[in-house]
Tab-separated table of C-alpha atoms and ligand atoms in Angstrom:
chain	number	residue	atom	x	y	z
A	81	MET	CA	51.925	42.028	187.991
A	82	ASN	CA	48.109	43.128	187.961
A	83	LYS	CA	45.696	41.966	190.647
A	84	ILE	CA	44.359	39.212	188.428
A	85	PHE	CA	47.762	37.569	187.677
A	86	ASP	CA	48.795	38.216	191.324
A	87	LEU	CA	45.602	36.373	192.716
A	88	THR	CA	46.403	33.590	190.009
A	89	GLN	CA	49.754	32.983	191.124
A	90	LYS	CA	48.479	32.896	194.735
A	91	GLU	CA	45.921	30.274	193.967
A	92	PHE	CA	48.384	28.224	192.080
A	93	ALA	CA	50.573	28.109	195.119
A	94	ARG	CA	47.627	27.328	197.400
A	95	GLN	CA	46.599	24.385	195.459
A	96	ARG	CA	50.225	23.159	195.298
A	97	ASP	CA	50.982	23.404	198.807
A	98	THR	CA	47.647	21.942	200.172
A	99	LEU	CA	46.012	18.550	200.326
A	100	ASN	CA	42.852	18.597	198.381
A	101	LEU	CA	40.329	16.223	199.476
A	102	ILE	CA	37.086	17.994	197.701
A	103	GLY	CA	35.221	15.051	196.574
A	104	SER	CA	34.100	16.784	193.261
A	105	GLU	CA	37.546	18.514	192.290
A	106	ASN	CA	40.566	16.838	190.503
A	107	TYR	CA	43.987	18.145	188.670
A	108	PRO	CA	43.511	17.554	184.864
A	109	SER	CA	46.575	16.790	182.877
A	110	PRO	CA	48.581	20.142	182.001
A	111	LYS	CA	47.288	19.431	178.273
A	112	VAL	CA	43.887	19.760	179.634
A	113	LEU	CA	44.583	23.181	180.946
A	114	GLU	CA	46.444	24.291	177.870
A	115	LEU	CA	43.458	23.617	175.793
A	116	LEU	CA	41.192	25.591	178.000
A	117	GLY	CA	43.468	28.522	177.329
A	118	SER	CA	43.712	27.904	173.610
A	119	VAL	CA	42.298	29.565	170.591
A	120	TRP	CA	39.447	27.279	170.624
A	121	GLN	CA	38.086	29.737	173.091
A	122	ASN	CA	37.748	32.551	170.637
A	123	ARG	CA	34.988	30.817	168.490
A	124	TYR	CA	31.354	30.961	168.236
A	125	SER	CA	29.737	27.712	166.835
A	126	GLU	CA	26.071	27.712	167.074
A	127	GLY	CA	24.771	24.557	165.956
A	128	TYR	CA	26.245	21.096	165.348
A	129	PRO	CA	28.983	19.748	162.989
A	130	GLY	CA	27.946	20.195	159.576
A	131	LYS	CA	25.123	22.766	160.347
A	132	ARG	CA	26.484	25.977	161.886
A	133	TYR	CA	25.295	29.452	161.532
A	134	TYR	CA	28.594	31.400	161.216
A	135	ALA	CA	31.706	30.508	158.718
A	136	GLY	CA	34.895	29.269	159.825
A	137	GLN	CA	33.873	26.031	161.207
A	138	VAL	CA	36.016	23.496	159.325
A	139	TYR	CA	38.077	22.621	162.563
A	140	THR	CA	35.320	23.097	165.212
A	141	ASP	CA	33.363	20.577	163.064
A	142	GLU	CA	35.921	18.150	163.017
A	143	LEU	CA	36.763	18.678	166.484
A	144	GLU	CA	33.164	18.228	167.968
A	145	THR	CA	32.614	15.080	165.722
A	146	PHE	CA	35.849	13.565	167.005
A	147	VAL	CA	35.164	14.255	170.684
A	148	GLN	CA	31.791	12.821	170.344
A	149	GLN	CA	32.948	9.532	168.775
A	150	LYS	CA	35.797	9.324	171.598
A	151	ALA	CA	32.996	9.796	174.438
A	152	LEU	CA	30.917	7.103	172.884
A	153	GLU	CA	33.857	4.809	172.497
A	154	VAL	CA	34.669	5.369	176.217
A	155	PHE	CA	31.131	4.936	177.800
A	156	ASP	CA	28.625	3.246	175.436
A	157	LYS	CA	29.302	-0.431	174.792
A	158	THR	CA	25.789	-1.016	173.452
A	159	ASP	CA	25.647	1.231	170.435
A	160	GLU	CA	22.254	2.639	171.859
A	161	TYR	CA	23.170	5.867	172.756
A	162	GLY	CA	24.086	9.328	171.176
A	163	VAL	CA	26.030	12.124	173.001
A	164	ASN	CA	25.989	15.887	173.251
A	165	VAL	CA	29.396	17.376	174.415
A	166	GLN	CA	28.308	21.060	174.451
A	167	LEU	CA	26.898	21.205	178.186
A	168	LEU	CA	28.475	23.854	180.236
A	169	SER	CA	28.280	22.146	183.645
A	170	GLY	CA	26.507	19.457	185.448
A	171	SER	CA	23.384	21.685	186.711
A	172	PRO	CA	22.520	23.128	183.477
A	173	ALA	CA	22.925	19.691	181.886
A	174	ASN	CA	20.420	17.978	184.350
A	175	ALA	CA	18.192	21.167	183.422
A	176	MET	CA	18.326	20.319	179.783
A	177	VAL	CA	17.149	16.879	180.379
A	178	TYR	CA	14.043	18.145	182.275
A	179	MET	CA	13.434	20.632	179.292
A	180	ALA	CA	13.914	17.904	176.759
A	181	ALA	CA	11.845	15.049	178.452
A	182	LEU	CA	9.104	16.704	180.580
A	183	GLN	CA	6.096	19.247	180.168
A	184	PRO	CA	5.180	21.631	183.012
A	185	GLY	CA	3.433	19.988	185.647
A	186	ASP	CA	5.197	16.663	185.357
A	187	THR	CA	6.842	14.847	188.429
A	188	ILE	CA	10.487	14.320	188.887
A	189	MET	CA	11.666	11.532	191.421
A	190	SER	CA	15.121	11.672	192.784
A	191	ILE	CA	16.950	10.553	196.288
A	192	LYS	CA	16.484	13.027	199.257
A	193	LEU	CA	19.131	15.892	198.958
A	194	SER	CA	19.937	15.314	202.588
A	195	ASN	CA	20.633	11.625	202.054
A	196	GLY	CA	23.092	12.133	199.390
A	197	GLY	CA	21.251	13.823	196.490
A	198	HIS	CA	22.249	17.049	194.552
A	199	LEU	CA	20.709	20.409	194.264
A	200	SER	CA	20.169	20.098	190.723
A	201	HIS	CA	17.802	17.084	191.157
A	202	LEU	CA	14.927	19.658	192.190
A	203	HIS	CA	14.591	19.696	196.008
A	204	ASP	CA	12.639	22.561	198.008
A	205	THR	CA	15.128	25.366	197.119
A	206	SER	CA	15.000	24.591	193.251
A	207	ALA	CA	13.681	27.130	190.903
A	208	TYR	CA	12.556	24.462	188.564
A	209	LYS	CA	9.924	23.596	191.333
A	210	LYS	CA	8.038	26.497	189.395
A	211	PHE	CA	7.606	23.892	186.587
A	212	PHE	CA	7.697	20.453	187.769
A	213	ASN	CA	6.665	18.373	190.932
A	214	HIS	CA	9.263	16.710	193.069
A	215	VAL	CA	9.031	13.634	195.033
A	216	THR	CA	11.650	11.504	196.779
A	217	TYR	CA	13.049	7.928	197.324
A	218	ASP	CA	15.411	7.139	200.277
A	219	VAL	CA	18.147	5.230	201.697
A	220	LYS	CA	17.808	2.334	204.273
A	221	GLU	CA	20.088	1.749	207.313
A	222	SER	CA	20.748	-2.001	206.975
A	223	THR	CA	23.356	-2.641	209.679
A	224	PRO	CA	24.575	0.446	211.885
A	225	ASN	CA	25.976	3.062	209.813
A	226	LEU	CA	25.487	1.221	206.540
A	227	PHE	CA	22.984	3.118	204.480
A	228	GLU	CA	22.276	2.048	200.886
A	229	ILE	CA	19.517	2.947	198.343
A	230	ASP	CA	16.350	1.363	199.435
A	231	ALA	CA	14.991	-0.535	196.263
A	232	GLU	CA	11.675	-1.302	197.841
A	233	ASP	CA	11.094	2.423	198.745
A	234	PHE	CA	12.205	3.221	195.224
A	235	LYS	CA	9.657	0.929	193.915
A	236	ALA	CA	7.000	2.137	196.356
A	237	GLN	CA	7.308	5.384	195.439
A	238	LEU	CA	7.445	4.777	191.810
A	239	SER	CA	4.264	3.292	192.165
A	240	ALA	CA	2.635	5.822	194.515
A	241	HIS	CA	3.936	8.984	192.308
A	242	LYS	CA	4.032	7.736	188.679
A	243	PRO	CA	6.890	10.391	187.972
A	244	GLN	CA	7.491	10.896	184.414
A	245	LEU	CA	11.346	11.263	185.151
A	246	THR	CA	13.306	9.352	187.583
A	247	ILE	CA	16.940	10.413	188.588
A	248	ILE	CA	19.311	7.659	189.796
A	249	GLY	CA	22.588	9.814	190.988
A	250	PHE	CA	24.170	11.268	194.064
A	251	SER	CA	26.354	13.668	195.397
A	252	ALA	CA	27.359	12.323	198.683
A	253	TYR	CA	27.029	8.581	198.599
A	254	PRO	CA	29.980	6.404	199.187
A	255	ARG	CA	28.664	2.893	198.223
A	256	ALA	CA	28.667	1.339	194.518
A	257	TYR	CA	25.219	0.587	193.358
A	258	GLN	CA	23.738	-1.330	190.279
A	259	PHE	CA	21.515	0.567	187.671
A	260	ALA	CA	19.621	-2.333	185.817
A	261	GLU	CA	17.174	-3.218	188.495
A	262	LEU	CA	16.233	0.439	189.331
A	263	CYS	CA	15.917	1.285	185.581
A	264	ARG	CA	13.779	-1.657	185.009
A	265	ALA	CA	11.463	-0.783	187.797
A	266	ALA	CA	11.186	2.839	186.739
A	267	HIS	CA	10.529	1.984	183.132
A	268	LYS	CA	7.796	-0.459	184.206
A	269	ALA	CA	6.229	2.225	186.177
A	270	GLY	CA	6.235	4.415	182.855
A	271	SER	CA	9.070	6.812	183.897
A	272	LEU	CA	12.150	7.835	181.812
A	273	VAL	CA	15.458	7.656	183.778
A	274	LEU	CA	18.340	10.025	183.874
A	275	ALA	CA	21.365	8.507	185.483
A	276	ASP	CA	23.572	11.448	186.725
A	277	ILE	CA	26.867	9.732	186.879
A	278	ALA	CA	28.902	13.088	187.593
A	279	HIS	CA	30.745	11.774	190.423
A	280	ILE	CA	31.577	8.191	189.373
A	281	ASN	CA	31.703	8.586	185.551
A	282	GLY	CA	35.624	7.895	185.701
A	283	LEU	CA	35.100	4.670	187.879
A	284	VAL	CA	32.275	3.658	185.217
A	285	ALA	CA	34.881	4.486	182.278
A	286	ALA	CA	37.543	2.275	183.913
A	287	GLY	CA	34.987	-0.718	184.577
A	288	LEU	CA	35.113	-0.245	188.300
A	289	HIS	CA	31.672	0.739	188.848
A	290	ASP	CA	28.318	-0.690	187.401
A	291	THR	CA	27.134	1.329	184.273
A	292	PRO	CA	23.986	2.889	183.237
A	293	PHE	CA	24.687	2.427	179.735
A	294	GLN	CA	22.774	-0.658	178.894
A	295	ALA	CA	20.674	-2.186	176.306
A	296	GLY	CA	16.747	-1.919	176.458
A	297	SER	CA	14.956	-1.331	179.765
A	298	ASP	CA	18.028	-2.089	181.832
A	299	GLY	CA	19.735	1.168	180.684
A	300	ALA	CA	19.047	4.808	181.571
A	301	ASP	CA	17.465	6.928	178.806
A	302	TYR	CA	19.561	9.788	179.627
A	303	VAL	CA	22.988	10.026	181.185
A	304	SER	CA	24.511	13.316	182.490
A	305	MET	CA	28.076	13.749	183.782
A	306	THR	CA	30.244	16.382	184.299
A	307	THR	CA	33.872	15.820	183.001
A	308	HIS	CA	35.918	17.298	185.841
A	309	LYS	CA	35.650	14.779	188.800
A	310	THR	CA	36.862	11.332	188.715
A	311	MET	CA	36.830	11.760	184.597
A	312	ARG	CA	39.787	14.256	185.219
A	313	GLY	CA	38.870	16.692	182.533
A	314	PRO	CA	37.856	20.219	182.331
A	315	ARG	CA	35.011	21.865	184.222
A	316	ALA	CA	32.217	21.146	181.547
A	317	ALA	CA	29.556	18.338	180.869
A	318	MET	CA	28.157	15.873	178.541
A	319	VAL	CA	24.748	14.320	178.175
A	320	PHE	CA	24.128	10.910	176.605
A	321	ALA	CA	20.783	9.788	175.434
A	322	LYS	CA	18.964	6.783	173.825
A	323	LYS	CA	19.134	7.393	170.009
A	324	ASP	CA	15.559	7.997	169.649
A	325	LEU	CA	15.673	10.927	172.123
A	326	MET	CA	18.944	12.667	170.869
A	327	ASP	CA	17.239	14.582	168.280
A	328	ASN	CA	15.053	16.175	170.684
A	329	PHE	CA	17.695	16.642	173.304
A	330	ASN	CA	20.020	18.325	170.855
A	331	LYS	CA	17.271	20.742	169.649
A	332	THR	CA	16.584	21.574	173.429
A	333	VAL	CA	20.298	22.540	173.808
A	334	PHE	CA	20.542	24.531	170.624
A	335	PRO	CA	18.561	26.453	169.354
A	336	GLY	CA	16.179	25.769	172.449
A	337	THR	CA	18.091	27.211	175.304
A	338	SER	CA	21.746	27.716	174.647
A	339	GLY	CA	23.948	29.782	172.093
A	340	GLY	CA	27.413	28.976	171.142
A	341	PRO	CA	29.335	25.960	172.703
A	342	HIS	CA	32.418	26.438	174.522
A	343	MET	CA	34.749	24.913	172.001
A	344	HIS	CA	37.800	25.104	174.265
A	345	ALA	CA	36.158	22.998	176.729
A	346	ILE	CA	35.018	20.485	174.188
A	347	ALA	CA	38.633	20.230	173.143
A	348	ALA	CA	39.717	19.658	176.667
A	349	ILE	CA	37.141	16.954	177.140
A	350	GLY	CA	38.662	15.289	174.217
A	351	GLN	CA	42.162	15.303	175.549
A	352	ALA	CA	40.571	13.741	178.736
A	353	LEU	CA	38.837	11.096	176.732
A	354	LEU	CA	42.093	10.068	174.875
A	355	GLU	CA	43.904	9.757	178.246
A	356	ILE	CA	41.072	7.586	179.555
A	357	LEU	CA	41.426	5.258	176.441
A	358	GLY	CA	45.118	5.399	176.809
A	359	GLU	CA	45.918	7.150	173.477
A	360	GLU	CA	47.507	9.937	175.451
A	361	GLU	CA	49.330	9.741	178.920
A	362	TYR	CA	48.861	11.562	182.091
A	363	PRO	CA	52.238	12.935	183.046
A	364	ASP	CA	52.730	10.117	185.597
A	365	GLY	CA	52.304	7.631	182.773
A	366	VAL	CA	49.700	5.527	185.050
A	367	ASP	CA	46.952	4.029	182.776
A	368	PHE	CA	43.369	5.260	183.624
A	369	ARG	CA	42.283	1.916	184.970
A	370	THR	CA	44.909	1.714	187.614
A	371	TYR	CA	44.597	5.393	188.392
A	372	SER	CA	40.993	4.846	189.155
A	373	GLN	CA	41.698	1.653	191.327
A	374	ASN	CA	44.069	3.625	193.013
A	375	ILE	CA	41.378	6.167	194.017
A	376	ILE	CA	38.978	3.626	195.425
A	377	ASP	CA	42.191	1.978	197.175
A	378	ASN	CA	43.305	5.375	198.476
A	379	ALA	CA	39.422	6.116	199.787
A	380	GLN	CA	39.569	2.898	201.629
A	381	ALA	CA	42.978	3.517	203.212
A	382	LEU	CA	41.867	7.216	204.083
A	383	GLU	CA	38.758	5.862	205.553
A	384	GLN	CA	40.799	3.185	207.835
A	385	GLY	CA	43.120	5.922	208.919
A	386	LEU	CA	40.145	8.192	209.838
A	387	ALA	CA	38.453	5.185	211.771
A	388	ASP	CA	41.647	4.209	213.513
A	389	GLY	CA	42.072	7.973	214.561
A	390	GLY	CA	38.606	7.813	216.474
A	391	LEU	CA	36.050	9.029	213.869
A	392	GLU	CA	32.754	7.174	212.736
A	393	VAL	CA	32.652	6.152	209.286
A	394	ILE	CA	29.218	6.458	207.374
A	395	SER	CA	28.603	3.768	204.847
A	396	PRO	CA	32.073	2.177	204.196
A	397	THR	CA	33.235	3.469	200.830
A	398	GLN	CA	33.472	1.354	197.533
A	399	THR	CA	34.009	4.731	195.532
A	400	HIS	CA	36.103	7.702	195.577
A	401	LEU	CA	34.165	9.354	198.381
A	402	CYS	CA	34.340	8.673	202.322
A	403	LEU	CA	31.861	10.336	204.636
A	404	VAL	CA	32.566	10.300	208.465
A	405	LYS	CA	30.509	11.610	211.346
A	406	VAL	CA	32.298	14.237	213.669
A	407	PRO	CA	31.424	13.865	217.255
A	408	ASP	CA	28.187	15.650	218.403
A	409	GLU	CA	30.243	18.219	220.556
A	410	VAL	CA	32.422	19.265	217.525
A	411	ASP	CA	31.256	21.898	215.072
A	412	SER	CA	31.869	20.623	211.623
A	413	LEU	CA	32.202	24.081	210.241
A	414	VAL	CA	34.961	24.963	212.914
A	415	ALA	CA	36.576	21.564	212.076
A	416	GLN	CA	36.681	22.427	208.389
A	417	HIS	CA	38.339	25.753	209.219
A	418	LYS	CA	40.943	24.065	211.434
A	419	LEU	CA	41.663	21.753	208.819
A	420	GLU	CA	42.233	24.352	206.242
A	421	GLU	CA	44.640	26.239	208.519
A	422	LEU	CA	46.493	22.803	208.535
A	423	GLY	CA	46.492	22.624	204.682
A	424	ILE	CA	43.711	19.942	204.483
A	425	ILE	CA	40.912	21.167	202.169
A	426	LEU	CA	37.655	19.281	202.423
A	427	ASN	CA	33.896	20.102	202.901
A	428	ARG	CA	31.509	19.438	205.664
A	429	ASN	CA	28.522	17.384	204.829
A	430	VAL	CA	25.388	16.054	205.963
A	431	ILE	CA	25.247	12.643	206.865
A	432	PHE	CA	22.209	10.169	206.415
A	433	ASN	CA	19.352	11.393	208.384
A	434	ASP	CA	21.140	14.076	209.817
A	435	PRO	CA	19.514	16.186	212.743
A	436	LYS	CA	21.732	18.984	211.997
A	437	SER	CA	21.592	21.679	209.329
A	438	ALA	CA	23.440	21.811	206.170
A	439	TRP	CA	25.512	24.684	207.318
A	440	ARG	CA	26.603	23.100	210.322
A	441	PRO	CA	26.168	19.443	209.595
A	442	SER	CA	27.292	16.386	211.384
A	443	GLY	CA	29.896	14.988	209.045
A	444	LEU	CA	32.726	15.618	206.554
A	445	ARG	CA	33.000	14.535	203.171
A	446	LEU	CA	36.143	13.356	201.528
A	447	GLY	CA	37.255	12.428	198.196
A	448	THR	CA	40.527	10.806	196.788
A	449	ALA	CA	40.603	11.544	193.024
A	450	ALA	CA	42.579	14.753	193.242
A	451	LEU	CA	45.406	13.480	195.530
A	452	THR	CA	45.575	10.339	193.664
A	453	SER	CA	46.220	12.376	190.553
A	454	ARG	CA	49.088	13.918	192.709
A	455	GLY	CA	50.597	10.237	193.462
A	456	LEU	CA	49.007	9.616	196.767
A	457	ASN	CA	49.563	6.075	197.786
A	458	THR	CA	47.573	4.002	200.357
A	459	GLU	CA	50.018	4.604	203.249
A	460	GLN	CA	49.968	8.056	202.758
A	461	ALA	CA	46.289	8.033	202.591
A	462	ARG	CA	45.999	6.231	205.787
A	463	GLN	CA	48.529	8.718	207.543
A	464	LEU	CA	46.274	11.429	206.248
A	465	GLY	CA	43.224	10.036	207.691
A	466	GLY	CA	44.780	9.864	210.997
A	467	LEU	CA	45.964	13.602	210.802
A	468	ILE	CA	42.482	14.560	210.153
A	469	ALA	CA	40.953	12.504	212.879
A	470	SER	CA	43.438	14.067	215.355
A	471	SER	CA	42.705	17.685	214.130
A	472	VAL	CA	39.133	17.163	214.555
A	473	LEU	CA	39.192	15.586	217.758
A	474	GLY	CA	41.252	18.503	219.058
A	475	GLN	CA	44.733	17.008	219.227
A	476	LYS	CA	47.495	19.261	218.250
A	477	GLY	CA	50.929	18.534	216.468
A	478	ALA	CA	49.835	17.563	212.819
A	479	ALA	CA	51.147	20.625	211.130
A	480	THR	CA	54.707	19.430	210.331
A	481	ALA	CA	53.185	16.078	209.013
A	482	VAL	CA	50.888	17.592	206.753
A	483	SER	CA	53.530	19.846	205.297
A	484	GLU	CA	55.770	16.881	204.693
A	485	LEU	CA	53.160	14.944	203.199
A	486	THR	CA	52.280	17.681	200.728
A	487	THR	CA	56.051	18.035	199.669
A	488	GLN	CA	56.086	14.439	198.875
A	489	LEU	CA	53.271	14.575	196.313
A	490	ASN	CA	53.734	15.415	192.519
A	491	TRP	CA	52.802	18.747	190.893
A	492	TYR	CA	52.882	18.836	187.162
A	493	TYR	CA	51.753	22.348	186.502
A	494	GLN	CA	54.099	25.274	185.435
A	495	SER	CA	53.303	28.557	186.959
B	185	DSN	N1	29.555	20.709	194.005
B	185	DSN	C1	29.724	19.292	193.409
B	185	DSN	C2	29.767	18.287	194.588
B	185	DSN	O1	30.508	18.638	195.417
B	185	DSN	O2	29.192	17.285	194.319
B	185	DSN	C3	28.427	18.919	192.443
B	185	DSN	O3	27.964	19.918	191.869
């Protein structure tokens, strides 16, 4: 066996034999993985259905049209949006929106990176700052450790800076939130709105989180999403736009910035959409809405276990994500390594108004989408929270319990 296949087998076993709490990861169905390794990957299909540059597109056209229809069926109940399913990943998807919607020198407003935002929403380190200005809105601590979007600050920043594009979307924000009030305020201030629902799109699809797909001024102009987090599909992305913006957006993707779409990813997105719609089953046979509710229930049970074990919860979860603070004397990087040695995989994370650096921040971020795909139940989630807390707080003896819990979970892939 060569080095690459050897490493692949090792990674297969590592994933099977550990507990994955990375908030942005998941385990798609074996059919999604099969399509990612299928003959679709051999194609070049520059263009869009009905207008391609290379021959041999009869089935790619049918596939892409079908996946577009299913995407709109899952997300858009207003009949106001179109969709592009050719985006390669979340950050490039957001960049396409900037290129389509903005002119050099325009201003983008997004939540502070340190308070739950995402790197691709500009911020100090972003290469896109060469082209666009950046301003931020913030969260407010309403009661101790409960941080939520500060709608008043949002409106004040809109009127102070008059951004051309406002981004509503988060990477480390455990609360549910409403889109209409924020969209209306941004539109009133003359701004377009990009809702980045990469983390919560599965919950939105299941009807368990408010939706940015709304009619008129209440809805986002653009909605970007990755397809592999709570949506449980392949590593890829989609961008929806209001119909009058769609043509310009499509041209920005091709020929504006991109070559051939990844047809294997588009096929795999289609499979995930069929599973959401109930036209295909994930191997456990659980329907997508129940699965999504289980994600949220597990996050709340995990959080309870973490709190009972002595860790401080930051903004009690209403989604798939939990944020907890580690005690000041604990190094979160060391805690993350210790948990990995036990077989628990998660990431250290800044918490709201964190005085520490992003490399050694004060918190841990945990997500339950991946383990819920493996059949985790609330009792196991609560137990897992306790095991994590005891490891972070320096207590010994969790190793056997972690390995027993791992063997109780499902694993649907063949090596
Ligand atoms: N890295 C992903 C996350 O963890 O949110 C998004 O890029």
